[in-house]
PDB file of C-alpha atoms in Angstrom:
ATOM      1  CA  UNK A 213     -84.678  33.563 206.934  1.00  0.00           C
ATOM      2  CA  UNK A 214     -81.458  33.917 205.155  1.00  0.00           C
ATOM      3  CA  UNK A 215     -80.914  30.006 205.279  1.00  0.00           C
ATOM      4  CA  UNK A 216     -84.390  29.429 203.703  1.00  0.00           C
ATOM      5  CA  UNK A 217     -83.662  31.696 200.861  1.00  0.00           C
ATOM      6  CA  UNK A 218     -80.156  30.188 200.398  1.00  0.00           C
ATOM      7  CA  UNK A 219     -81.681  26.690 200.338  1.00  0.00           C
ATOM      8  CA  UNK A 220     -84.676  27.550 198.123  1.00  0.00           C
ATOM      9  CA  UNK A 221     -82.318  29.354 195.529  1.00  0.00           C
ATOM     10  CA  UNK A 222     -79.964  26.332 195.486  1.00  0.00           C
ATOM     11  CA  UNK A 223     -82.793  23.753 195.142  1.00  0.00           C
ATOM     12  CA  UNK A 224     -84.634  25.671 192.464  1.00  0.00           C
ATOM     13  CA  UNK A 225     -81.494  26.038 190.402  1.00  0.00           C
ATOM     14  CA  UNK A 226     -80.513  22.316 190.830  1.00  0.00           C
ATOM     15  CA  UNK A 227     -83.949  21.359 189.616  1.00  0.00           C
ATOM     16  CA  UNK A 228     -83.394  23.332 186.394  1.00  0.00           C
ATOM     17  CA  UNK A 229     -85.477  26.434 187.167  1.00  0.00           C
ATOM     18  CA  UNK A 230     -83.944  29.191 185.053  1.00  0.00           C
ATOM     19  CA  UNK A 231     -81.884  31.564 187.141  1.00  0.00           C
ATOM     20  CA  UNK A 232     -83.915  34.572 185.797  1.00  0.00           C
ATOM     21  CA  UNK A 233     -87.073  33.027 187.350  1.00  0.00           C
ATOM     22  CA  UNK A 234     -85.251  32.364 190.688  1.00  0.00           C
ATOM     23  CA  UNK A 235     -84.029  35.895 190.728  1.00  0.00           C
ATOM     24  CA  UNK A 236     -87.584  37.160 190.318  1.00  0.00           C
ATOM     25  CA  UNK A 237     -88.973  34.879 193.042  1.00  0.00           C
ATOM     26  CA  UNK A 238     -86.319  36.185 195.425  1.00  0.00           C
ATOM     27  CA  UNK A 239     -86.977  39.826 194.468  1.00  0.00           C
ATOM     28  CA  UNK A 240     -83.440  40.545 193.326  1.00  0.00           C
ATOM     29  CA  UNK A 241     -82.799  43.267 190.771  1.00  0.00           C
ATOM     30  CA  UNK A 242     -79.593  41.627 189.436  1.00  0.00           C
ATOM     31  CA  UNK A 243     -78.959  38.074 188.362  1.00  0.00           C
ATOM     32  CA  UNK A 244     -75.370  38.217 189.754  1.00  0.00           C
ATOM     33  CA  UNK A 245     -76.738  38.636 193.299  1.00  0.00           C
ATOM     34  CA  UNK A 246     -78.858  35.505 192.940  1.00  0.00           C
ATOM     35  CA  UNK A 247     -76.180  33.374 191.398  1.00  0.00           C
ATOM     36  CA  UNK A 248     -73.235  34.691 193.391  1.00  0.00           C
ATOM     37  CA  UNK A 249     -74.844  34.794 196.776  1.00  0.00           C
ATOM     38  CA  UNK A 250     -77.647  32.308 196.925  1.00  0.00           C
ATOM     39  CA  UNK A 251     -76.553  29.435 194.783  1.00  0.00           C
ATOM     40  CA  UNK A 252     -73.899  26.707 195.070  1.00  0.00           C
ATOM     41  CA  UNK A 253     -72.572  24.220 192.679  1.00  0.00           C
ATOM     42  CA  UNK A 254     -73.210  20.886 194.174  1.00  0.00           C
ATOM     43  CA  UNK A 255     -70.820  18.171 193.225  1.00  0.00           C
ATOM     44  CA  UNK A 256     -73.597  16.197 191.365  1.00  0.00           C
ATOM     45  CA  UNK A 257     -74.367  19.247 189.274  1.00  0.00           C
ATOM     46  CA  UNK A 258     -70.585  19.509 188.364  1.00  0.00           C
ATOM     47  CA  UNK A 259     -70.618  15.845 187.311  1.00  0.00           C
ATOM     48  CA  UNK A 260     -73.755  16.274 185.282  1.00  0.00           C
ATOM     49  CA  UNK A 261     -72.142  19.271 183.512  1.00  0.00           C
ATOM     50  CA  UNK A 262     -69.030  17.247 182.697  1.00  0.00           C
ATOM     51  CA  UNK A 263     -71.138  14.324 181.419  1.00  0.00           C
ATOM     52  CA  UNK A 264     -73.127  16.677 179.190  1.00  0.00           C
ATOM     53  CA  UNK A 265     -70.181  18.204 177.550  1.00  0.00           C
ATOM     54  CA  UNK A 266     -68.567  14.705 177.162  1.00  0.00           C
ATOM     55  CA  UNK A 267     -71.748  13.430 175.470  1.00  0.00           C
ATOM     56  CA  UNK A 268     -71.828  16.392 173.184  1.00  0.00           C
ATOM     57  CA  UNK A 269     -68.128  15.809 172.190  1.00  0.00           C
ATOM     58  CA  UNK A 270     -68.003  12.061 171.962  1.00  0.00           C
TER      59      UNK A 270
END
């Protein structure tokens, strides 16, 4: 069950679902638990973030 929660949180966050919504779906009382424990920064998300800031600056 732990792996399913881990995967679900990561996929939902990667799809742009707000962290607060993911937190509520998982039944957490604190957003830090959701983001710190059940989510990971995939390389493509890091790249997308870098591209976004680059687009805003240039």
